[in-house]
Amino acid sequence: MTGIDGTVAETRQEVLEAFNKATGQETFASVPVDEVPRILILTEDAASLIEEEEIEWQKTGKFPLIVEVPGLNGHAPGKKSLYDSIREAVGINI
């Protein structure tokens, strides 16, 4: 994706630091609202390392919204694809 900065994080500490930065819990306190990221894309593997923090953030209803995507090796075991989730929720195939 052009124009999108990313961070490679492999350990829980690295993922948590990147998450806190992206959600403004560390650096966006003085940044104007229109400059705060609107979407945070995490791999399923990274999200699994900070599951509790991610859930707490989602409960706030603030930006950025969190989207989990499969890693390079595909979906994590036990994770549904977006397609499967939509099909279950709506009852139709897309």
Tab-separated table of N, CA, C and O in Angstrom:
chain	number	residue	atom	x	y	z
A	1	MET	N	0.845	-1.169	0.000
A	1	MET	CA	0.000	0.000	0.000
A	1	MET	C	0.892	1.234	0.000
A	1	MET	O	1.706	1.417	0.892
A	2	THR	N	0.727	2.036	-0.952
A	2	THR	CA	1.548	3.224	-1.095
A	2	THR	C	1.173	4.269	-0.064
A	2	THR	O	0.000	4.525	0.179
A	3	GLY	N	2.181	4.863	0.527
A	3	GLY	CA	1.942	5.955	1.460
A	3	GLY	C	1.598	5.532	2.862
A	3	GLY	O	1.248	6.360	3.688
A	4	ILE	N	1.702	4.265	3.159
A	4	ILE	CA	1.381	3.787	4.494
A	4	ILE	C	2.657	3.313	5.170
A	4	ILE	O	3.364	2.458	4.654
A	5	ASP	N	2.934	3.911	6.315
A	5	ASP	CA	4.091	3.482	7.089
A	5	ASP	C	3.743	2.205	7.823
A	5	ASP	O	2.622	2.023	8.277
A	6	GLY	N	4.708	1.354	7.951
A	6	GLY	CA	4.493	0.105	8.670
A	6	GLY	C	5.627	-0.151	9.646
A	6	GLY	O	6.655	0.513	9.612
A	7	THR	N	5.402	-1.099	10.515
A	7	THR	CA	6.398	-1.494	11.499
A	7	THR	C	6.450	-3.006	11.527
A	7	THR	O	5.411	-3.661	11.571
A	8	VAL	N	7.648	-3.545	11.514
A	8	VAL	CA	7.814	-4.984	11.659
A	8	VAL	C	8.052	-5.247	13.140
A	8	VAL	O	8.972	-4.702	13.742
A	9	ALA	N	7.193	-6.059	13.724
A	9	ALA	CA	7.299	-6.393	15.141
A	9	ALA	C	7.092	-7.893	15.280
A	9	ALA	O	6.123	-8.435	14.768
A	10	GLU	N	8.002	-8.540	15.988
A	10	GLU	CA	7.938	-9.992	16.103
A	10	GLU	C	7.708	-10.478	17.522
A	10	GLU	O	7.146	-11.540	17.724
A	11	THR	N	8.141	-9.716	18.512
A	11	THR	CA	7.955	-10.134	19.895
A	11	THR	C	6.750	-9.416	20.490
A	11	THR	O	6.288	-8.407	19.951
A	12	ARG	N	6.251	-9.915	21.600
A	12	ARG	CA	5.119	-9.263	22.261
A	12	ARG	C	5.466	-7.813	22.590
A	12	ARG	O	4.662	-6.915	22.373
A	13	GLN	N	6.658	-7.564	23.098
A	13	GLN	CA	7.052	-6.201	23.468
A	13	GLN	C	7.081	-5.281	22.252
A	13	GLN	O	6.596	-4.163	22.313
A	14	GLU	N	7.627	-5.759	21.131
A	14	GLU	CA	7.671	-4.948	19.913
A	14	GLU	C	6.261	-4.663	19.391
A	14	GLU	O	5.964	-3.537	18.984
A	15	VAL	N	5.398	-5.681	19.408
A	15	VAL	CA	4.020	-5.496	18.941
A	15	VAL	C	3.301	-4.507	19.848
A	15	VAL	O	2.617	-3.593	19.379
A	16	LEU	N	3.477	-4.646	21.159
A	16	LEU	CA	2.810	-3.759	22.109
A	16	LEU	C	3.275	-2.312	21.951
A	16	LEU	O	2.470	-1.379	21.964
A	17	GLU	N	4.571	-2.100	21.747
A	17	GLU	CA	5.097	-0.746	21.540
A	17	GLU	C	4.525	-0.132	20.259
A	17	GLU	O	4.108	1.030	20.257
A	18	ALA	N	4.484	-0.905	19.179
A	18	ALA	CA	3.934	-0.401	17.910
A	18	ALA	C	2.436	-0.126	18.051
A	18	ALA	O	1.938	0.880	17.542
A	19	PHE	N	1.733	-0.995	18.764
A	19	PHE	CA	0.300	-0.826	18.992
A	19	PHE	C	0.034	0.451	19.792
A	19	PHE	O	-0.825	1.254	19.430
A	20	ASN	N	0.779	0.651	20.866
A	20	ASN	CA	0.610	1.852	21.692
A	20	ASN	C	0.910	3.121	20.915
A	20	ASN	O	0.230	4.135	21.068
A	21	LYS	N	1.899	3.062	20.047
A	21	LYS	CA	2.225	4.223	19.221
A	21	LYS	C	1.095	4.506	18.232
A	21	LYS	O	0.650	5.645	18.088
A	22	ALA	N	0.601	3.457	17.562
A	22	ALA	CA	-0.445	3.633	16.545
A	22	ALA	C	-1.780	4.063	17.139
A	22	ALA	O	-2.551	4.769	16.493
A	23	THR	N	-2.054	3.663	18.371
A	23	THR	CA	-3.325	4.024	19.000
A	23	THR	C	-3.237	5.325	19.776
A	23	THR	O	-4.229	5.776	20.344
A	24	GLY	N	-2.043	5.924	19.777
A	24	GLY	CA	-1.910	7.216	20.426
A	24	GLY	C	-1.670	7.146	21.907
A	24	GLY	O	-1.655	8.169	22.587
A	25	GLN	N	-1.499	5.978	22.421
A	25	GLN	CA	-1.277	5.851	23.847
A	25	GLN	C	0.123	6.297	24.250
A	25	GLN	O	0.403	6.449	25.419
A	26	GLU	N	0.985	6.531	23.255
A	26	GLU	CA	2.329	7.016	23.552
A	26	GLU	C	2.633	8.346	22.897
A	26	GLU	O	3.168	9.223	23.526
A	27	THR	N	2.298	8.501	21.619
A	27	THR	CA	2.825	9.651	20.893
A	27	THR	C	1.817	10.610	20.311
A	27	THR	O	2.174	11.687	19.886
A	28	PHE	N	0.545	10.247	20.221
A	28	PHE	CA	-0.416	11.101	19.541
A	28	PHE	C	-1.179	12.032	20.470
A	28	PHE	O	-2.144	12.648	20.069
A	29	ALA	N	-0.765	12.129	21.709
A	29	ALA	CA	-1.512	12.951	22.658
A	29	ALA	C	-1.685	14.380	22.159
A	29	ALA	O	-2.710	14.999	22.372
A	30	SER	N	-0.684	14.918	21.464
A	30	SER	CA	-0.773	16.301	20.995
A	30	SER	C	-1.000	16.416	19.487
A	30	SER	O	-0.965	17.501	18.948
A	31	VAL	N	-1.246	15.285	18.821
A	31	VAL	CA	-1.469	15.291	17.373
A	31	VAL	C	-2.929	15.598	17.098
A	31	VAL	O	-3.821	15.066	17.756
A	32	PRO	N	-3.214	16.461	16.116
A	32	PRO	CA	-4.608	16.769	15.771
A	32	PRO	C	-5.386	15.507	15.397
A	32	PRO	O	-4.845	14.586	14.795
A	33	VAL	N	-6.661	15.477	15.740
A	33	VAL	CA	-7.506	14.308	15.510
A	33	VAL	C	-7.479	13.854	14.057
A	33	VAL	O	-7.467	12.661	13.768
A	34	ASP	N	-7.438	14.797	13.106
A	34	ASP	CA	-7.472	14.414	11.696
A	34	ASP	C	-6.177	13.766	11.211
A	34	ASP	O	-6.106	13.290	10.100
A	35	GLU	N	-5.147	13.734	12.055
A	35	GLU	CA	-3.891	13.091	11.678
A	35	GLU	C	-3.688	11.744	12.366
A	35	GLU	O	-2.700	11.073	12.120
A	36	VAL	N	-4.611	11.342	13.222
A	36	VAL	CA	-4.529	10.043	13.873
A	36	VAL	C	-4.919	8.981	12.857
A	36	VAL	O	-5.898	9.158	12.121
A	37	PRO	N	-4.174	7.875	12.779
A	37	PRO	CA	-4.532	6.819	11.828
A	37	PRO	C	-5.967	6.346	12.040
A	37	PRO	O	-6.462	6.317	13.160
A	38	ARG	N	-6.646	6.002	10.963
A	38	ARG	CA	-8.029	5.536	11.046
A	38	ARG	C	-8.132	4.021	11.079
A	38	ARG	O	-9.089	3.472	11.579
A	39	ILE	N	-7.149	3.342	10.500
A	39	ILE	CA	-7.162	1.877	10.469
A	39	ILE	C	-5.785	1.370	10.866
A	39	ILE	O	-4.764	1.862	10.386
A	40	LEU	N	-5.775	0.371	11.726
A	40	LEU	CA	-4.549	-0.301	12.134
A	40	LEU	C	-4.653	-1.738	11.646
A	40	LEU	O	-5.579	-2.454	12.021
A	41	ILE	N	-3.747	-2.127	10.774
A	41	ILE	CA	-3.760	-3.473	10.220
A	41	ILE	C	-2.720	-4.312	10.952
A	41	ILE	O	-1.538	-3.977	10.958
A	42	LEU	N	-3.194	-5.388	11.574
A	42	LEU	CA	-2.317	-6.316	12.296
A	42	LEU	C	-2.423	-7.694	11.673
A	42	LEU	O	-3.522	-8.101	11.264
A	43	THR	N	-1.322	-8.407	11.632
A	43	THR	CA	-1.434	-9.809	11.238
A	43	THR	C	-2.096	-10.556	12.392
A	43	THR	O	-2.053	-10.118	13.545
A	44	GLU	N	-2.706	-11.663	12.087
A	44	GLU	CA	-3.336	-12.476	13.130
A	44	GLU	C	-2.318	-12.899	14.176
A	44	GLU	O	-2.631	-12.941	15.372
A	45	ASP	N	-1.088	-13.190	13.726
A	45	ASP	CA	-0.043	-13.601	14.666
A	45	ASP	C	0.308	-12.468	15.634
A	45	ASP	O	0.442	-12.687	16.838
A	46	ALA	N	0.451	-11.251	15.107
A	46	ALA	CA	0.761	-10.106	15.969
A	46	ALA	C	-0.390	-9.828	16.927
A	46	ALA	O	-0.183	-9.584	18.115
A	47	ALA	N	-1.616	-9.895	16.411
A	47	ALA	CA	-2.795	-9.634	17.246
A	47	ALA	C	-2.900	-10.639	18.385
A	47	ALA	O	-3.312	-10.283	19.497
A	48	SER	N	-2.501	-11.869	18.132
A	48	SER	CA	-2.595	-12.882	19.183
A	48	SER	C	-1.643	-12.589	20.343
A	48	SER	O	-1.884	-13.016	21.466
A	49	LEU	N	-0.582	-11.834	20.070
A	49	LEU	CA	0.384	-11.492	21.122
A	49	LEU	C	-0.136	-10.412	22.061
A	49	LEU	O	0.335	-10.285	23.189
A	50	ILE	N	-1.085	-9.611	21.590
A	50	ILE	CA	-1.617	-8.509	22.406
A	50	ILE	C	-3.145	-8.567	22.459
A	50	ILE	O	-3.820	-7.540	22.453
A	51	GLU	N	-3.680	-9.761	22.532
A	51	GLU	CA	-5.124	-9.958	22.444
A	51	GLU	C	-5.897	-9.132	23.476
A	51	GLU	O	-6.891	-8.480	23.144
A	52	GLU	N	-5.457	-9.127	24.721
A	52	GLU	CA	-6.175	-8.383	25.761
A	52	GLU	C	-6.158	-6.885	25.492
A	52	GLU	O	-7.185	-6.209	25.625
A	53	GLU	N	-5.011	-6.354	25.100
A	53	GLU	CA	-4.902	-4.925	24.808
A	53	GLU	C	-5.771	-4.543	23.614
A	53	GLU	O	-6.411	-3.486	23.602
A	54	GLU	N	-5.803	-5.410	22.608
A	54	GLU	CA	-6.620	-5.149	21.425
A	54	GLU	C	-8.104	-5.098	21.791
A	54	GLU	O	-8.831	-4.191	21.369
A	55	ILE	N	-8.559	-6.038	22.593
A	55	ILE	CA	-9.967	-6.070	23.002
A	55	ILE	C	-10.310	-4.813	23.803
A	55	ILE	O	-11.355	-4.191	23.575
A	56	GLU	N	-9.454	-4.425	24.724
A	56	GLU	CA	-9.706	-3.217	25.515
A	56	GLU	C	-9.776	-1.979	24.621
A	56	GLU	O	-10.607	-1.099	24.828
A	57	TRP	N	-8.899	-1.906	23.624
A	57	TRP	CA	-8.923	-0.769	22.704
A	57	TRP	C	-10.227	-0.740	21.912
A	57	TRP	O	-10.855	0.300	21.743
A	58	GLN	N	-10.639	-1.896	21.415
A	58	GLN	CA	-11.866	-1.961	20.614
A	58	GLN	C	-13.077	-1.522	21.433
A	58	GLN	O	-14.007	-0.924	20.892
A	59	LYS	N	-13.078	-1.780	22.713
A	59	LYS	CA	-14.186	-1.376	23.582
A	59	LYS	C	-14.305	0.142	23.696
A	59	LYS	O	-15.384	0.648	23.976
A	60	THR	N	-13.215	0.872	23.453
A	60	THR	CA	-13.259	2.329	23.572
A	60	THR	C	-14.005	2.967	22.410
A	60	THR	O	-14.500	4.082	22.538
A	61	GLY	N	-14.041	2.303	21.260
A	61	GLY	CA	-14.714	2.859	20.085
A	61	GLY	C	-13.934	3.979	19.414
A	61	GLY	O	-14.460	4.687	18.571
A	62	LYS	N	-12.672	4.134	19.770
A	62	LYS	CA	-11.843	5.199	19.194
A	62	LYS	C	-11.124	4.698	17.945
A	62	LYS	O	-11.015	3.504	17.702
A	63	PHE	N	-10.618	5.658	17.163
A	63	PHE	CA	-9.741	5.325	16.041
A	63	PHE	C	-8.343	5.119	16.578
A	63	PHE	O	-7.970	5.743	17.564
A	64	PRO	N	-7.560	4.261	15.953
A	64	PRO	CA	-7.834	3.539	14.720
A	64	PRO	C	-8.664	2.271	14.957
A	64	PRO	O	-8.593	1.664	16.010
A	65	LEU	N	-9.426	1.918	13.923
A	65	LEU	CA	-10.120	0.644	13.924
A	65	LEU	C	-9.080	-0.433	13.632
A	65	LEU	O	-8.122	-0.192	12.893
A	66	ILE	N	-9.264	-1.593	14.197
A	66	ILE	CA	-8.275	-2.660	14.037
A	66	ILE	C	-8.805	-3.709	13.070
A	66	ILE	O	-9.927	-4.190	13.212
A	67	VAL	N	-7.975	-4.040	12.095
A	67	VAL	CA	-8.295	-5.074	11.119
A	67	VAL	C	-7.196	-6.118	11.201
A	67	VAL	O	-6.007	-5.792	11.123
A	68	GLU	N	-7.603	-7.365	11.381
A	68	GLU	CA	-6.636	-8.458	11.399
A	68	GLU	C	-6.611	-9.121	10.027
A	68	GLU	O	-7.656	-9.382	9.442
A	69	VAL	N	-5.409	-9.366	9.542
A	69	VAL	CA	-5.231	-10.034	8.261
A	69	VAL	C	-4.337	-11.247	8.470
A	69	VAL	O	-3.544	-11.281	9.412
A	70	PRO	N	-4.460	-12.240	7.610
A	70	PRO	CA	-3.576	-13.399	7.725
A	70	PRO	C	-2.127	-12.984	7.497
A	70	PRO	O	-1.851	-12.017	6.789
A	71	GLY	N	-1.227	-13.719	8.102
A	71	GLY	CA	0.192	-13.496	7.860
A	71	GLY	C	0.613	-14.133	6.556
A	71	GLY	O	-0.222	-14.619	5.772
A	72	LEU	N	1.900	-14.167	6.316
A	72	LEU	CA	2.414	-14.740	5.063
A	72	LEU	C	2.116	-16.222	4.938
A	72	LEU	O	2.071	-16.756	3.836
A	73	ASN	N	1.903	-16.895	6.057
A	73	ASN	CA	1.639	-18.333	6.033
A	73	ASN	C	0.158	-18.667	6.039
A	73	ASN	O	-0.230	-19.794	6.288
A	74	GLY	N	-0.705	-17.683	5.798
A	74	GLY	CA	-2.146	-17.930	5.762
A	74	GLY	C	-2.783	-17.701	7.119
A	74	GLY	O	-2.165	-17.194	8.043
A	75	HIS	N	-4.056	-18.091	7.228
A	75	HIS	CA	-4.808	-17.891	8.459
A	75	HIS	C	-4.216	-18.686	9.614
A	75	HIS	O	-3.773	-19.818	9.431
A	76	ALA	N	-4.249	-18.091	10.791
A	76	ALA	CA	-3.845	-18.788	12.003
A	76	ALA	C	-4.888	-19.861	12.307
A	76	ALA	O	-6.068	-19.683	11.991
A	77	PRO	N	-4.475	-20.965	12.907
A	77	PRO	CA	-5.444	-22.019	13.235
A	77	PRO	C	-6.588	-21.470	14.092
A	77	PRO	O	-6.369	-20.712	15.028
A	78	GLY	N	-7.811	-21.832	13.730
A	78	GLY	CA	-8.966	-21.414	14.500
A	78	GLY	C	-9.519	-20.054	14.140
A	78	GLY	O	-10.543	-19.638	14.657
A	79	LYS	N	-8.866	-19.321	13.249
A	79	LYS	CA	-9.345	-17.999	12.830
A	79	LYS	C	-10.195	-18.133	11.581
A	79	LYS	O	-9.858	-18.867	10.662
A	80	LYS	N	-11.312	-17.418	11.563
A	80	LYS	CA	-12.171	-17.392	10.387
A	80	LYS	C	-11.697	-16.305	9.437
A	80	LYS	O	-11.189	-15.272	9.876
A	81	SER	N	-11.918	-16.531	8.171
A	81	SER	CA	-11.621	-15.491	7.195
A	81	SER	C	-12.729	-14.451	7.240
A	81	SER	O	-13.839	-14.717	7.737
A	82	LEU	N	-12.469	-13.271	6.722
A	82	LEU	CA	-13.487	-12.233	6.636
A	82	LEU	C	-14.667	-12.738	5.813
A	82	LEU	O	-15.825	-12.516	6.164
A	83	TYR	N	-14.379	-13.424	4.747
A	83	TYR	CA	-15.417	-13.998	3.884
A	83	TYR	C	-16.332	-14.917	4.692
A	83	TYR	O	-17.560	-14.821	4.607
A	84	ASP	N	-15.742	-15.814	5.490
A	84	ASP	CA	-16.534	-16.740	6.296
A	84	ASP	C	-17.377	-16.008	7.335
A	84	ASP	O	-18.532	-16.354	7.581
A	85	SER	N	-16.813	-14.988	7.946
A	85	SER	CA	-17.552	-14.209	8.959
A	85	SER	C	-18.749	-13.497	8.344
A	85	SER	O	-19.841	-13.491	8.919
A	86	ILE	N	-18.572	-12.904	7.158
A	86	ILE	CA	-19.676	-12.224	6.476
A	86	ILE	C	-20.757	-13.240	6.084
A	86	ILE	O	-21.937	-12.998	6.283
A	87	ARG	N	-20.322	-14.360	5.584
A	87	ARG	CA	-21.283	-15.389	5.174
A	87	ARG	C	-22.106	-15.854	6.374
A	87	ARG	O	-23.326	-16.005	6.287
A	88	GLU	N	-21.494	-16.043	7.521
A	88	GLU	CA	-22.223	-16.453	8.718
A	88	GLU	C	-23.163	-15.371	9.208
A	88	GLU	O	-24.292	-15.642	9.610
A	89	ALA	N	-22.691	-14.123	9.224
A	89	ALA	CA	-23.489	-13.016	9.751
A	89	ALA	C	-24.677	-12.672	8.866
A	89	ALA	O	-25.776	-12.422	9.348
A	90	VAL	N	-24.465	-12.681	7.555
A	90	VAL	CA	-25.482	-12.239	6.623
A	90	VAL	C	-26.261	-13.396	6.023
A	90	VAL	O	-27.427	-13.261	5.666
A	91	GLY	N	-25.607	-14.538	5.938
A	91	GLY	CA	-26.283	-15.702	5.392
A	91	GLY	C	-26.230	-15.797	3.888
A	91	GLY	O	-27.000	-16.533	3.280
A	92	ILE	N	-25.326	-15.025	3.255
A	92	ILE	CA	-25.192	-15.095	1.802
A	92	ILE	C	-23.727	-15.196	1.433
A	92	ILE	O	-22.848	-14.812	2.205
A	93	ASN	N	-23.480	-15.685	0.250
A	93	ASN	CA	-22.118	-15.735	-0.266
A	93	ASN	C	-21.824	-14.457	-1.039
A	93	ASN	O	-22.693	-13.927	-1.728
A	94	ILE	N	-20.610	-13.968	-0.908
A	94	ILE	CA	-20.217	-12.763	-1.657
A	94	ILE	C	-19.135	-13.112	-2.644
A	94	ILE	O	-18.465	-14.073	-2.540
